[in-house]
């Protein structure tokens, strides 16, 4: 299994990403159904088989890795200029992760599962019940 990590350019908060993600696929006429979120990128991942149906895309918002979305499929597509690209088709739910500062980078990168932050409510009760703001501060201090 392999994940992807991507900067969420032009989005300042997780709530802002949630508010417009359903509109985004319609910007280029993609139609993969109602219950998905689609992001278009220039290149098809070479490790496609390790990602599809197994990995997630981790979103960096305002310099902090804040959430992930399971990747359902990577679909070849053609952009408005006739160039090959890739549509990343994701489950609609944003899963909050333990916040982690992340410096800027171009495009997307692979993210090894061992380096991925755990979900904020990891199912073990360790992170549940606390506020996101407190979790972010603890992560910034290196205590979470």
mmCIF file of C-alpha atoms in Angstrom:
data_model
loop_
_atom_site.group_PDB
_atom_site.id
_atom_site.type_symbol
_atom_site.label_atom_id
_atom_site.label_comp_id
_atom_site.label_asym_id
_atom_site.label_seq_id
_atom_site.Cartn_x
_atom_site.Cartn_y
_atom_site.Cartn_z
ATOM 1 C CA UNK A 1 0.000 0.000 0.000
ATOM 2 C CA UNK A 2 1.102 3.566 -0.704
ATOM 3 C CA UNK A 3 -0.442 6.980 -0.019
ATOM 4 C CA UNK A 4 -0.191 10.365 -1.711
ATOM 5 C CA UNK A 5 0.298 13.782 -0.098
ATOM 6 C CA UNK A 6 -0.812 17.027 -1.751
ATOM 7 C CA UNK A 7 -0.939 20.717 -0.901
ATOM 8 C CA UNK A 8 -4.491 22.008 -0.901
ATOM 9 C CA UNK A 9 -3.689 25.243 -2.771
ATOM 10 C CA UNK A 10 -6.102 28.139 -2.333
ATOM 11 C CA UNK A 11 -7.796 26.620 0.717
ATOM 12 C CA UNK A 12 -7.170 28.078 4.175
ATOM 13 C CA UNK A 13 -9.226 25.720 6.365
ATOM 14 C CA UNK A 14 -10.570 22.193 6.404
ATOM 15 C CA UNK A 15 -14.090 23.618 6.451
ATOM 16 C CA UNK A 16 -13.372 25.549 3.253
ATOM 17 C CA UNK A 17 -12.234 22.339 1.542
ATOM 18 C CA UNK A 18 -15.424 20.614 2.679
ATOM 19 C CA UNK A 19 -17.589 23.449 1.336
ATOM 20 C CA UNK A 20 -16.452 23.366 -2.276
ATOM 21 C CA UNK A 21 -15.089 19.887 -2.949
ATOM 22 C CA UNK A 22 -18.316 18.641 -4.560
ATOM 23 C CA UNK A 23 -18.164 21.474 -7.118
ATOM 24 C CA UNK A 24 -14.616 20.812 -8.247
ATOM 25 C CA UNK A 25 -15.196 17.815 -10.573
ATOM 26 C CA UNK A 26 -17.739 19.819 -12.531
ATOM 27 C CA UNK A 27 -15.112 22.462 -13.404
ATOM 28 C CA UNK A 28 -13.797 20.202 -16.161
ATOM 29 C CA UNK A 29 -16.883 18.163 -16.949
ATOM 30 C CA UNK A 30 -15.868 14.993 -15.114
ATOM 31 C CA UNK A 31 -18.742 12.796 -14.003
ATOM 32 C CA UNK A 32 -17.806 9.939 -11.690
ATOM 33 C CA UNK A 33 -21.051 9.945 -9.713
ATOM 34 C CA UNK A 34 -22.412 11.891 -6.795
ATOM 35 C CA UNK A 35 -20.655 10.208 -3.869
ATOM 36 C CA UNK A 36 -17.054 11.008 -4.770
ATOM 37 C CA UNK A 37 -14.591 13.877 -4.677
ATOM 38 C CA UNK A 38 -12.317 14.303 -7.695
ATOM 39 C CA UNK A 39 -8.986 16.060 -7.980
ATOM 40 C CA UNK A 40 -7.186 16.387 -11.322
ATOM 41 C CA UNK A 41 -3.410 16.205 -11.492
ATOM 42 C CA UNK A 42 -0.971 16.167 -14.405
ATOM 43 C CA UNK A 43 0.647 12.787 -13.962
ATOM 44 C CA UNK A 44 -0.598 9.284 -13.328
ATOM 45 C CA UNK A 45 1.266 7.761 -10.359
ATOM 46 C CA UNK A 46 3.657 5.014 -11.426
ATOM 47 C CA UNK A 47 2.718 3.155 -8.221
ATOM 48 C CA UNK A 48 -0.952 3.171 -9.179
ATOM 49 C CA UNK A 49 -1.573 -0.462 -8.210
ATOM 50 C CA UNK A 50 -0.333 0.223 -4.666
ATOM 51 C CA UNK A 51 -2.637 3.229 -4.269
ATOM 52 C CA UNK A 52 -5.998 2.427 -5.887
ATOM 53 C CA UNK A 53 -8.520 1.123 -3.377
ATOM 54 C CA UNK A 54 -5.864 0.918 -0.641
ATOM 55 C CA UNK A 55 -4.219 4.280 -0.063
ATOM 56 C CA UNK A 56 -5.375 7.772 0.809
ATOM 57 C CA UNK A 57 -4.516 11.278 -0.271
ATOM 58 C CA UNK A 58 -3.313 13.361 2.677
ATOM 59 C CA UNK A 59 -4.145 17.059 2.380
ATOM 60 C CA UNK A 60 -1.813 19.821 3.574
ATOM 61 C CA UNK A 61 -3.887 22.911 4.359
ATOM 62 C CA UNK A 62 -2.171 26.173 5.330
ATOM 63 C CA UNK A 63 1.123 24.410 6.080
ATOM 64 C CA UNK A 64 -0.387 21.645 8.207
ATOM 65 C CA UNK A 65 -1.246 18.083 7.189
ATOM 66 C CA UNK A 66 -4.839 17.968 8.483
ATOM 67 C CA UNK A 67 -6.862 15.212 6.855
ATOM 68 C CA UNK A 68 -7.011 12.360 4.385
ATOM 69 C CA UNK A 69 -9.429 10.879 1.879
ATOM 70 C CA UNK A 70 -9.386 7.239 0.762
ATOM 71 C CA UNK A 71 -8.512 6.901 -2.932
ATOM 72 C CA UNK A 72 -11.035 4.770 -4.766
ATOM 73 C CA UNK A 73 -9.579 4.966 -8.257
ATOM 74 C CA UNK A 74 -7.019 6.752 -10.437
ATOM 75 C CA UNK A 75 -8.571 7.447 -13.836
ATOM 76 C CA UNK A 76 -6.704 8.503 -16.978
ATOM 77 C CA UNK A 77 -8.207 11.703 -18.397
ATOM 78 C CA UNK A 78 -7.554 14.369 -21.022
ATOM 79 C CA UNK A 79 -7.420 18.049 -20.016
ATOM 80 C CA UNK A 80 -8.829 21.049 -21.899
ATOM 81 C CA UNK A 81 -5.567 21.338 -23.887
ATOM 82 C CA UNK A 82 -5.699 17.720 -25.051
ATOM 83 C CA UNK A 83 -2.952 16.583 -22.664
ATOM 84 C CA UNK A 84 -3.066 13.361 -20.659
ATOM 85 C CA UNK A 85 -3.691 13.772 -16.944
ATOM 86 C CA UNK A 86 -5.043 11.799 -13.986
ATOM 87 C CA UNK A 87 -8.277 12.156 -12.045
ATOM 88 C CA UNK A 88 -7.904 11.066 -8.428
ATOM 89 C CA UNK A 89 -11.318 9.755 -7.404
ATOM 90 C CA UNK A 90 -11.763 9.750 -3.637
ATOM 91 C CA UNK A 91 -14.331 8.806 -1.051
ATOM 92 C CA UNK A 92 -16.309 11.918 -0.041
ATOM 93 C CA UNK A 93 -15.489 11.830 3.667
ATOM 94 C CA UNK A 94 -12.603 13.888 5.015
ATOM 95 C CA UNK A 95 -10.938 11.974 7.834
ATOM 96 C CA UNK A 96 -9.147 14.294 10.245
ATOM 97 C CA UNK A 97 -5.612 13.231 11.122
ATOM 98 C CA UNK A 98 -3.313 14.192 13.938
ATOM 99 C CA UNK A 99 -2.111 17.577 12.654
ATOM 100 C CA UNK A 100 1.476 17.704 11.443
ATOM 101 C CA UNK A 101 3.328 20.761 10.103
ATOM 102 C CA UNK A 102 4.501 20.255 6.526
ATOM 103 C CA UNK A 103 6.607 22.601 4.426
ATOM 104 C CA UNK A 104 5.563 23.505 0.890
ATOM 105 C CA UNK A 105 6.372 21.338 -2.121
ATOM 106 C CA UNK A 106 5.295 21.188 -5.753
ATOM 107 C CA UNK A 107 2.712 18.742 -7.077
ATOM 108 C CA UNK A 108 2.016 15.587 -5.123
ATOM 109 C CA UNK A 109 4.365 13.122 -3.450
ATOM 110 C CA UNK A 110 4.171 9.520 -2.345
ATOM 111 C CA UNK A 111 3.657 9.077 1.399
ATOM 112 C CA UNK A 112 4.827 5.820 2.941
ATOM 113 C CA UNK A 113 2.185 4.420 5.327
ATOM 114 C CA UNK A 114 4.810 4.328 8.111
ATOM 115 C CA UNK A 115 5.168 8.128 7.795
ATOM 116 C CA UNK A 116 1.444 8.904 7.636
ATOM 117 C CA UNK A 117 -0.083 10.509 10.726
ATOM 118 C CA UNK A 118 -2.779 8.539 12.539
ATOM 119 C CA UNK A 119 -6.415 9.540 12.304
ATOM 120 C CA UNK A 120 -7.389 12.098 14.938
ATOM 121 C CA UNK A 121 -9.874 9.616 16.354
ATOM 122 C CA UNK A 122 -7.741 6.544 15.830
ATOM 123 C CA UNK A 123 -10.306 4.179 17.289
ATOM 124 C CA UNK A 124 -8.169 3.600 20.381
ATOM 125 C CA UNK A 125 -9.583 6.637 22.193
ATOM 126 C CA UNK A 126 -6.144 8.228 22.341
ATOM 127 C CA UNK A 127 -7.088 11.288 20.304
ATOM 128 C CA UNK A 128 -10.864 11.303 20.556
ATOM 129 C CA UNK A 129 -12.757 13.879 22.533
ATOM 130 C CA UNK A 130 -10.112 16.584 22.289
ATOM 131 C CA UNK A 131 -10.307 19.717 20.239
ATOM 132 C CA UNK A 132 -8.543 20.035 16.907
ATOM 133 C CA UNK A 133 -6.886 23.242 18.108
ATOM 134 C CA UNK A 134 -5.333 21.480 21.112
ATOM 135 C CA UNK A 135 -4.184 18.594 18.909
ATOM 136 C CA UNK A 136 -2.556 21.069 16.503
ATOM 137 C CA UNK A 137 -0.731 22.835 19.324
ATOM 138 C CA UNK A 138 0.461 19.526 20.821
ATOM 139 C CA UNK A 139 1.691 18.405 17.384
ATOM 140 C CA UNK A 140 3.475 21.732 16.868
ATOM 141 C CA UNK A 141 5.239 21.205 20.189
ATOM 142 C CA UNK A 142 6.143 17.638 19.240
ATOM 143 C CA UNK A 143 4.018 16.141 22.025
ATOM 144 C CA UNK A 144 1.510 14.260 19.876
#
